[in-house]
């Protein structure tokens, strides 16, 4: 196989100083490393907006990298529920050292004093705002590693549960209702819809059309084209196919985050896809699309996080 040395052209700075641990962190992947490098090149006084990154680099590209950086613990999201301004509704904090030796509880309190509270997409629906789901949405570095000693495990468990309780006590929920300082859930939904509409307006002003879910899937996951072909052979409507492929894209991203080896990624994706496709063929009588989407999400969760029985 042809090989060759890769050499760097010597340049005089400006340059951006970045910790080598970030540049070699496999949990980020090349996409996440690229995103963090891009974010770190901005000066501290420069305001960076996620919507601008979408326009510059493409929504699918940014979201895939953003999800990896968030999972790896380099980015933490906060939301301000008291404003309809899409510019001020969300606030993202990133740190190249994954918030090491950083008082997270004090920082959560500081953000709360400014009107912001920890946010994750899984917590958008009020019914999902349980302590367990909040804890699961917190950065992965708050979970002990296999080689962590007992003291470290206890420290992380205590911190993680304290942060989850802090967020839970301040989020609107079904049992406790909405605190006075928060808008209603309807208000939050309107703010979310307004953000989506604003993004659509911006995108409509651009002359280049956004890629469809299918085009994004083909571009980012060409190794799974055989699965896409099986869906196309079903002869379903394009809107239904787009709907399914949107879910498959998220499945692909989650599998990317779980496995470093590409063969393991392909094996995992095909196993999950094949099992759900067969289940649809055997058992689904109505709503083929909905049954497939729901089923494959459950299978993904069971595959990546198998339950342990004593």
mmCIF file of C-alpha atoms in Angstrom:
data_model
loop_
_atom_site.group_PDB
_atom_site.id
_atom_site.type_symbol
_atom_site.label_atom_id
_atom_site.label_comp_id
_atom_site.label_asym_id
_atom_site.label_seq_id
_atom_site.Cartn_x
_atom_site.Cartn_y
_atom_site.Cartn_z
ATOM 1 C CA UNK A 1 0.000 0.000 0.000
ATOM 2 C CA UNK A 2 1.522 3.409 -0.942
ATOM 3 C CA UNK A 3 2.648 5.473 2.024
ATOM 4 C CA UNK A 4 4.308 8.805 2.467
ATOM 5 C CA UNK A 5 5.574 11.157 5.100
ATOM 6 C CA UNK A 6 3.309 14.045 6.091
ATOM 7 C CA UNK A 7 5.224 17.258 6.623
ATOM 8 C CA UNK A 8 4.096 20.569 8.018
ATOM 9 C CA UNK A 9 4.843 23.817 6.239
ATOM 10 C CA UNK A 10 6.613 26.173 8.612
ATOM 11 C CA UNK A 11 4.746 29.426 9.118
ATOM 12 C CA UNK A 12 5.196 32.429 11.330
ATOM 13 C CA UNK A 13 2.398 32.939 13.884
ATOM 14 C CA UNK A 14 -0.550 34.035 14.574
ATOM 15 C CA UNK A 15 -1.267 30.699 16.020
ATOM 16 C CA UNK A 16 -3.611 29.064 18.487
ATOM 17 C CA UNK A 17 -2.133 27.189 21.434
ATOM 18 C CA UNK A 18 -4.064 23.961 22.067
ATOM 19 C CA UNK A 19 -3.432 21.216 24.604
ATOM 20 C CA UNK A 20 -2.178 17.992 23.003
ATOM 21 C CA UNK A 21 -4.629 15.909 25.033
ATOM 22 C CA UNK A 22 -7.489 17.483 23.103
ATOM 23 C CA UNK A 23 -5.781 16.904 19.766
ATOM 24 C CA UNK A 24 -5.324 13.199 20.535
ATOM 25 C CA UNK A 25 -8.651 12.527 22.273
ATOM 26 C CA UNK A 26 -10.247 9.696 20.265
ATOM 27 C CA UNK A 27 -13.608 10.228 21.949
ATOM 28 C CA UNK A 28 -13.842 13.502 19.986
ATOM 29 C CA UNK A 29 -13.138 11.957 16.602
ATOM 30 C CA UNK A 30 -11.641 14.090 13.845
ATOM 31 C CA UNK A 31 -14.894 16.067 13.557
ATOM 32 C CA UNK A 32 -14.916 17.006 17.234
ATOM 33 C CA UNK A 33 -11.223 17.882 17.228
ATOM 34 C CA UNK A 34 -11.845 20.143 14.239
ATOM 35 C CA UNK A 35 -14.791 21.832 15.964
ATOM 36 C CA UNK A 36 -12.910 22.441 19.216
ATOM 37 C CA UNK A 37 -9.868 23.737 17.344
ATOM 38 C CA UNK A 38 -12.107 26.138 15.428
ATOM 39 C CA UNK A 39 -13.820 27.361 18.612
ATOM 40 C CA UNK A 40 -10.525 27.837 20.419
ATOM 41 C CA UNK A 41 -9.086 30.016 17.663
ATOM 42 C CA UNK A 42 -11.578 32.797 18.461
ATOM 43 C CA UNK A 43 -10.456 35.521 20.853
ATOM 44 C CA UNK A 44 -12.132 35.673 24.266
ATOM 45 C CA UNK A 45 -13.842 38.930 23.345
ATOM 46 C CA UNK A 46 -15.426 37.537 20.166
ATOM 47 C CA UNK A 47 -19.064 36.407 20.389
ATOM 48 C CA UNK A 48 -19.617 33.036 18.705
ATOM 49 C CA UNK A 49 -23.116 31.815 17.789
ATOM 50 C CA UNK A 50 -24.025 28.261 16.900
ATOM 51 C CA UNK A 51 -26.333 29.424 14.112
ATOM 52 C CA UNK A 52 -23.372 31.169 12.462
ATOM 53 C CA UNK A 53 -21.385 27.926 12.598
ATOM 54 C CA UNK A 54 -24.355 26.195 10.917
ATOM 55 C CA UNK A 55 -24.278 28.674 8.071
ATOM 56 C CA UNK A 56 -20.504 28.534 7.652
ATOM 57 C CA UNK A 57 -19.936 24.792 7.892
ATOM 58 C CA UNK A 58 -23.357 23.146 7.397
ATOM 59 C CA UNK A 59 -25.844 22.131 10.056
ATOM 60 C CA UNK A 60 -25.279 18.369 9.772
ATOM 61 C CA UNK A 61 -21.486 18.715 9.979
ATOM 62 C CA UNK A 62 -21.628 21.002 13.011
ATOM 63 C CA UNK A 63 -24.258 18.953 14.858
ATOM 64 C CA UNK A 64 -22.339 15.696 14.410
ATOM 65 C CA UNK A 65 -19.148 17.260 15.768
ATOM 66 C CA UNK A 66 -21.064 19.153 18.477
ATOM 67 C CA UNK A 67 -22.663 15.969 19.752
ATOM 68 C CA UNK A 68 -19.265 14.295 20.033
ATOM 69 C CA UNK A 69 -17.722 17.277 21.836
ATOM 70 C CA UNK A 70 -20.671 17.444 24.236
ATOM 71 C CA UNK A 71 -20.602 13.704 24.951
ATOM 72 C CA UNK A 72 -16.851 13.858 25.518
ATOM 73 C CA UNK A 73 -17.360 16.668 28.032
ATOM 74 C CA UNK A 74 -15.829 19.636 26.242
ATOM 75 C CA UNK A 75 -19.126 21.552 25.836
ATOM 76 C CA UNK A 76 -21.939 22.131 28.326
ATOM 77 C CA UNK A 77 -25.239 23.685 27.211
ATOM 78 C CA UNK A 78 -27.401 26.077 29.244
ATOM 79 C CA UNK A 79 -30.815 27.539 28.480
ATOM 80 C CA UNK A 80 -32.517 30.745 29.535
ATOM 81 C CA UNK A 81 -36.224 30.020 29.880
ATOM 82 C CA UNK A 82 -37.178 33.613 30.617
ATOM 83 C CA UNK A 83 -36.638 35.085 27.149
ATOM 84 C CA UNK A 84 -38.050 34.620 23.687
ATOM 85 C CA UNK A 85 -34.853 35.975 22.129
ATOM 86 C CA UNK A 86 -33.318 33.156 20.110
ATOM 87 C CA UNK A 87 -29.968 34.926 20.382
ATOM 88 C CA UNK A 88 -30.020 34.804 24.184
ATOM 89 C CA UNK A 89 -32.029 31.604 24.799
ATOM 90 C CA UNK A 90 -29.033 29.287 24.727
ATOM 91 C CA UNK A 91 -25.539 29.591 26.103
ATOM 92 C CA UNK A 92 -22.741 27.103 25.489
ATOM 93 C CA UNK A 93 -19.590 26.842 27.599
ATOM 94 C CA UNK A 94 -16.573 24.982 26.258
ATOM 95 C CA UNK A 95 -13.266 24.120 27.860
ATOM 96 C CA UNK A 96 -10.279 22.396 26.250
ATOM 97 C CA UNK A 97 -9.453 20.643 29.551
ATOM 98 C CA UNK A 98 -12.933 19.136 29.977
ATOM 99 C CA UNK A 99 -13.566 21.286 33.063
ATOM 100 C CA UNK A 100 -10.785 19.471 34.969
ATOM 101 C CA UNK A 101 -10.150 20.925 38.433
ATOM 102 C CA UNK A 102 -13.190 23.162 37.921
ATOM 103 C CA UNK A 103 -15.941 23.781 40.507
ATOM 104 C CA UNK A 104 -18.953 22.774 38.418
ATOM 105 C CA UNK A 105 -21.509 23.259 41.172
ATOM 106 C CA UNK A 106 -20.347 26.839 41.733
ATOM 107 C CA UNK A 107 -20.463 27.406 37.966
ATOM 108 C CA UNK A 108 -24.011 25.981 37.697
ATOM 109 C CA UNK A 109 -25.043 28.339 40.492
ATOM 110 C CA UNK A 110 -23.350 31.250 38.731
ATOM 111 C CA UNK A 111 -25.154 30.459 35.463
ATOM 112 C CA UNK A 112 -28.436 30.096 37.336
ATOM 113 C CA UNK A 113 -27.948 33.533 38.899
ATOM 114 C CA UNK A 114 -27.641 34.876 35.345
ATOM 115 C CA UNK A 115 -30.863 33.099 34.333
ATOM 116 C CA UNK A 116 -29.382 29.990 32.689
ATOM 117 C CA UNK A 117 -29.860 26.346 33.628
ATOM 118 C CA UNK A 118 -28.235 23.173 32.320
ATOM 119 C CA UNK A 119 -29.940 21.985 29.126
ATOM 120 C CA UNK A 120 -29.990 18.870 26.978
ATOM 121 C CA UNK A 121 -32.326 18.005 24.100
ATOM 122 C CA UNK A 122 -33.516 14.923 25.976
ATOM 123 C CA UNK A 123 -34.984 17.248 28.637
ATOM 124 C CA UNK A 124 -37.113 19.310 26.256
ATOM 125 C CA UNK A 125 -40.313 17.397 26.998
ATOM 126 C CA UNK A 126 -41.559 18.046 30.541
ATOM 127 C CA UNK A 127 -42.336 14.359 31.045
ATOM 128 C CA UNK A 128 -38.653 13.511 30.519
ATOM 129 C CA UNK A 129 -37.389 15.819 33.252
ATOM 130 C CA UNK A 130 -36.660 13.200 35.869
ATOM 131 C CA UNK A 131 -33.581 13.177 38.082
ATOM 132 C CA UNK A 132 -32.449 9.977 36.341
ATOM 133 C CA UNK A 133 -32.673 11.543 32.860
ATOM 134 C CA UNK A 134 -30.949 14.734 33.987
ATOM 135 C CA UNK A 135 -28.128 12.710 35.522
ATOM 136 C CA UNK A 136 -27.787 10.649 32.334
ATOM 137 C CA UNK A 137 -27.553 13.854 30.260
ATOM 138 C CA UNK A 138 -24.654 15.269 32.282
ATOM 139 C CA UNK A 139 -21.144 15.103 30.741
ATOM 140 C CA UNK A 140 -19.472 11.689 30.648
ATOM 141 C CA UNK A 141 -16.449 12.871 32.637
ATOM 142 C CA UNK A 142 -18.738 12.960 35.681
ATOM 143 C CA UNK A 143 -18.902 9.162 35.544
ATOM 144 C CA UNK A 144 -15.987 7.213 37.067
ATOM 145 C CA UNK A 145 -13.680 5.189 34.846
ATOM 146 C CA UNK A 146 -13.075 1.503 35.381
ATOM 147 C CA UNK A 147 -9.680 2.195 36.945
ATOM 148 C CA UNK A 148 -10.959 4.964 39.260
ATOM 149 C CA UNK A 149 -10.331 4.334 42.940
ATOM 150 C CA UNK A 150 -13.132 4.209 45.506
ATOM 151 C CA UNK A 151 -12.577 7.779 46.680
ATOM 152 C CA UNK A 152 -12.787 9.141 43.115
ATOM 153 C CA UNK A 153 -15.932 7.122 42.373
ATOM 154 C CA UNK A 154 -17.635 8.420 45.498
ATOM 155 C CA UNK A 155 -16.631 12.000 44.684
ATOM 156 C CA UNK A 156 -17.980 11.827 41.132
ATOM 157 C CA UNK A 157 -21.181 10.064 42.166
ATOM 158 C CA UNK A 158 -21.853 12.705 44.811
ATOM 159 C CA UNK A 159 -21.131 15.594 42.427
ATOM 160 C CA UNK A 160 -23.202 14.105 39.597
ATOM 161 C CA UNK A 161 -26.219 13.500 41.819
ATOM 162 C CA UNK A 162 -25.911 16.964 43.399
ATOM 163 C CA UNK A 163 -25.849 18.628 39.964
ATOM 164 C CA UNK A 164 -28.813 16.570 38.775
ATOM 165 C CA UNK A 165 -30.796 17.519 41.898
ATOM 166 C CA UNK A 166 -29.859 21.182 41.450
ATOM 167 C CA UNK A 167 -31.204 21.171 37.884
ATOM 168 C CA UNK A 168 -34.280 19.104 38.742
ATOM 169 C CA UNK A 169 -35.330 21.472 41.549
ATOM 170 C CA UNK A 170 -35.300 24.407 39.107
ATOM 171 C CA UNK A 171 -36.857 22.873 36.005
ATOM 172 C CA UNK A 172 -40.605 22.998 35.336
ATOM 173 C CA UNK A 173 -42.042 19.526 35.849
ATOM 174 C CA UNK A 174 -45.401 17.773 35.787
ATOM 175 C CA UNK A 175 -45.674 17.254 39.553
ATOM 176 C CA UNK A 176 -44.298 20.528 40.813
ATOM 177 C CA UNK A 177 -45.677 22.734 38.081
ATOM 178 C CA UNK A 178 -43.871 25.815 36.839
ATOM 179 C CA UNK A 179 -41.988 28.139 39.154
ATOM 180 C CA UNK A 180 -42.956 31.800 38.940
ATOM 181 C CA UNK A 181 -39.584 32.838 37.526
ATOM 182 C CA UNK A 182 -40.099 30.469 34.616
ATOM 183 C CA UNK A 183 -42.469 30.817 31.708
ATOM 184 C CA UNK A 184 -45.018 28.113 31.115
ATOM 185 C CA UNK A 185 -44.251 25.014 29.043
ATOM 186 C CA UNK A 186 -46.315 26.571 26.253
ATOM 187 C CA UNK A 187 -44.059 29.606 26.387
ATOM 188 C CA UNK A 188 -40.993 27.366 26.131
ATOM 189 C CA UNK A 189 -42.475 25.528 23.175
ATOM 190 C CA UNK A 190 -43.171 28.849 21.475
ATOM 191 C CA UNK A 191 -39.575 29.940 22.065
ATOM 192 C CA UNK A 192 -38.331 26.665 20.607
ATOM 193 C CA UNK A 193 -40.599 27.034 17.582
ATOM 194 C CA UNK A 194 -39.464 30.644 17.140
ATOM 195 C CA UNK A 195 -35.840 29.521 17.108
ATOM 196 C CA UNK A 196 -36.638 26.935 14.455
ATOM 197 C CA UNK A 197 -38.532 29.504 12.381
ATOM 198 C CA UNK A 198 -35.684 32.027 12.659
ATOM 199 C CA UNK A 199 -33.209 29.424 11.445
ATOM 200 C CA UNK A 200 -35.498 28.581 8.538
ATOM 201 C CA UNK A 201 -35.709 32.264 7.577
ATOM 202 C CA UNK A 202 -31.920 32.577 7.644
ATOM 203 C CA UNK A 203 -31.516 29.418 5.568
ATOM 204 C CA UNK A 204 -34.134 30.578 3.073
ATOM 205 C CA UNK A 205 -32.088 33.725 2.487
ATOM 206 C CA UNK A 206 -29.110 31.633 1.526
ATOM 207 C CA UNK A 207 -28.884 30.684 -2.116
ATOM 208 C CA UNK A 208 -27.596 27.171 -1.473
ATOM 209 C CA UNK A 209 -30.318 24.727 -0.536
ATOM 210 C CA UNK A 210 -29.882 22.635 2.608
ATOM 211 C CA UNK A 211 -29.089 18.973 2.151
ATOM 212 C CA UNK A 212 -31.845 16.469 2.843
ATOM 213 C CA UNK A 213 -31.519 13.842 5.567
ATOM 214 C CA UNK A 214 -30.822 11.248 2.882
ATOM 215 C CA UNK A 215 -28.054 13.362 1.325
ATOM 216 C CA UNK A 216 -26.503 13.963 4.739
ATOM 217 C CA UNK A 217 -26.658 10.251 5.522
ATOM 218 C CA UNK A 218 -25.047 9.282 2.213
ATOM 219 C CA UNK A 219 -22.342 11.911 2.689
ATOM 220 C CA UNK A 220 -21.441 11.080 6.298
ATOM 221 C CA UNK A 221 -22.169 7.327 6.432
ATOM 222 C CA UNK A 222 -21.412 5.792 3.013
ATOM 223 C CA UNK A 223 -20.588 2.503 4.758
ATOM 224 C CA UNK A 224 -24.300 2.017 5.508
ATOM 225 C CA UNK A 225 -25.631 2.482 1.965
ATOM 226 C CA UNK A 226 -26.761 -1.148 1.729
ATOM 227 C CA UNK A 227 -29.231 -0.502 4.557
ATOM 228 C CA UNK A 228 -30.518 2.631 2.824
ATOM 229 C CA UNK A 229 -31.011 0.643 -0.386
ATOM 230 C CA UNK A 230 -33.194 -1.894 1.442
ATOM 231 C CA UNK A 231 -35.421 0.917 2.646
ATOM 232 C CA UNK A 232 -35.640 2.409 -0.845
ATOM 233 C CA UNK A 233 -36.728 -0.965 -2.183
ATOM 234 C CA UNK A 234 -39.777 -0.764 0.070
ATOM 235 C CA UNK A 235 -41.143 1.870 -2.308
ATOM 236 C CA UNK A 236 -42.251 4.213 0.470
ATOM 237 C CA UNK A 237 -42.903 7.911 0.009
ATOM 238 C CA UNK A 238 -39.846 10.135 0.010
ATOM 239 C CA UNK A 239 -41.103 12.023 3.072
ATOM 240 C CA UNK A 240 -41.391 8.724 4.972
ATOM 241 C CA UNK A 241 -37.916 7.680 3.856
ATOM 242 C CA UNK A 242 -36.523 11.051 4.947
ATOM 243 C CA UNK A 243 -38.226 10.568 8.314
ATOM 244 C CA UNK A 244 -36.598 7.180 8.867
ATOM 245 C CA UNK A 245 -33.171 8.273 7.613
ATOM 246 C CA UNK A 246 -33.167 11.176 10.062
ATOM 247 C CA UNK A 247 -33.364 8.603 12.869
ATOM 248 C CA UNK A 248 -30.764 6.370 11.195
ATOM 249 C CA UNK A 249 -28.380 9.344 11.040
ATOM 250 C CA UNK A 250 -28.649 9.765 14.816
ATOM 251 C CA UNK A 251 -28.100 6.014 15.238
ATOM 252 C CA UNK A 252 -24.941 6.311 13.147
ATOM 253 C CA UNK A 253 -23.651 9.207 15.270
ATOM 254 C CA UNK A 254 -24.277 7.334 18.532
ATOM 255 C CA UNK A 255 -22.498 4.246 17.231
ATOM 256 C CA UNK A 256 -19.586 6.441 16.099
ATOM 257 C CA UNK A 257 -19.280 7.742 19.653
ATOM 258 C CA UNK A 258 -19.328 4.250 21.130
ATOM 259 C CA UNK A 259 -16.818 2.439 18.923
ATOM 260 C CA UNK A 260 -13.406 3.490 17.602
ATOM 261 C CA UNK A 261 -13.036 0.525 15.240
ATOM 262 C CA UNK A 262 -14.926 0.990 11.955
ATOM 263 C CA UNK A 263 -15.619 -2.740 11.632
ATOM 264 C CA UNK A 264 -17.319 -2.720 15.019
ATOM 265 C CA UNK A 265 -19.367 0.307 13.977
ATOM 266 C CA UNK A 266 -20.581 -1.396 10.806
ATOM 267 C CA UNK A 267 -21.347 -4.640 12.661
ATOM 268 C CA UNK A 268 -23.333 -2.759 15.316
ATOM 269 C CA UNK A 269 -25.309 -0.674 12.829
ATOM 270 C CA UNK A 270 -26.156 -3.633 10.589
ATOM 271 C CA UNK A 271 -27.164 -5.795 13.550
ATOM 272 C CA UNK A 272 -29.538 -3.140 14.909
ATOM 273 C CA UNK A 273 -30.918 -2.320 11.459
ATOM 274 C CA UNK A 274 -31.414 -5.952 10.400
ATOM 275 C CA UNK A 275 -33.193 -6.893 13.631
ATOM 276 C CA UNK A 276 -35.607 -3.971 13.380
ATOM 277 C CA UNK A 277 -36.206 -4.412 9.654
ATOM 278 C CA UNK A 278 -37.133 -8.078 10.265
ATOM 279 C CA UNK A 279 -39.378 -7.122 13.192
ATOM 280 C CA UNK A 280 -41.194 -4.628 10.969
ATOM 281 C CA UNK A 281 -41.705 -7.230 8.257
ATOM 282 C CA UNK A 282 -43.036 -9.828 10.695
ATOM 283 C CA UNK A 283 -45.063 -7.845 13.191
ATOM 284 C CA UNK A 284 -45.911 -4.353 11.905
ATOM 285 C CA UNK A 285 -49.396 -3.972 10.445
ATOM 286 C CA UNK A 286 -49.830 -0.203 10.744
ATOM 287 C CA UNK A 287 -47.506 2.821 10.697
ATOM 288 C CA UNK A 288 -44.404 1.095 9.296
ATOM 289 C CA UNK A 289 -42.341 4.262 9.686
ATOM 290 C CA UNK A 290 -43.305 4.973 13.292
ATOM 291 C CA UNK A 291 -42.823 1.334 14.311
ATOM 292 C CA UNK A 292 -39.366 1.266 12.712
ATOM 293 C CA UNK A 293 -38.193 4.572 14.231
ATOM 294 C CA UNK A 294 -39.353 3.716 17.734
ATOM 295 C CA UNK A 295 -38.061 0.157 17.550
ATOM 296 C CA UNK A 296 -34.598 1.015 16.279
ATOM 297 C CA UNK A 297 -34.126 3.627 19.006
ATOM 298 C CA UNK A 298 -34.965 1.017 21.649
ATOM 299 C CA UNK A 299 -32.642 -1.533 20.024
ATOM 300 C CA UNK A 300 -29.837 1.035 19.881
ATOM 301 C CA UNK A 301 -30.205 1.745 23.590
ATOM 302 C CA UNK A 302 -30.261 -1.970 24.445
ATOM 303 C CA UNK A 303 -27.231 -2.605 22.238
ATOM 304 C CA UNK A 304 -25.095 0.221 23.591
ATOM 305 C CA UNK A 305 -26.228 -0.026 27.218
ATOM 306 C CA UNK A 306 -27.136 -3.687 27.874
ATOM 307 C CA UNK A 307 -28.851 -4.397 31.168
ATOM 308 C CA UNK A 308 -26.886 -6.397 33.693
ATOM 309 C CA UNK A 309 -28.618 -9.181 35.542
ATOM 310 C CA UNK A 310 -27.360 -10.663 38.797
#
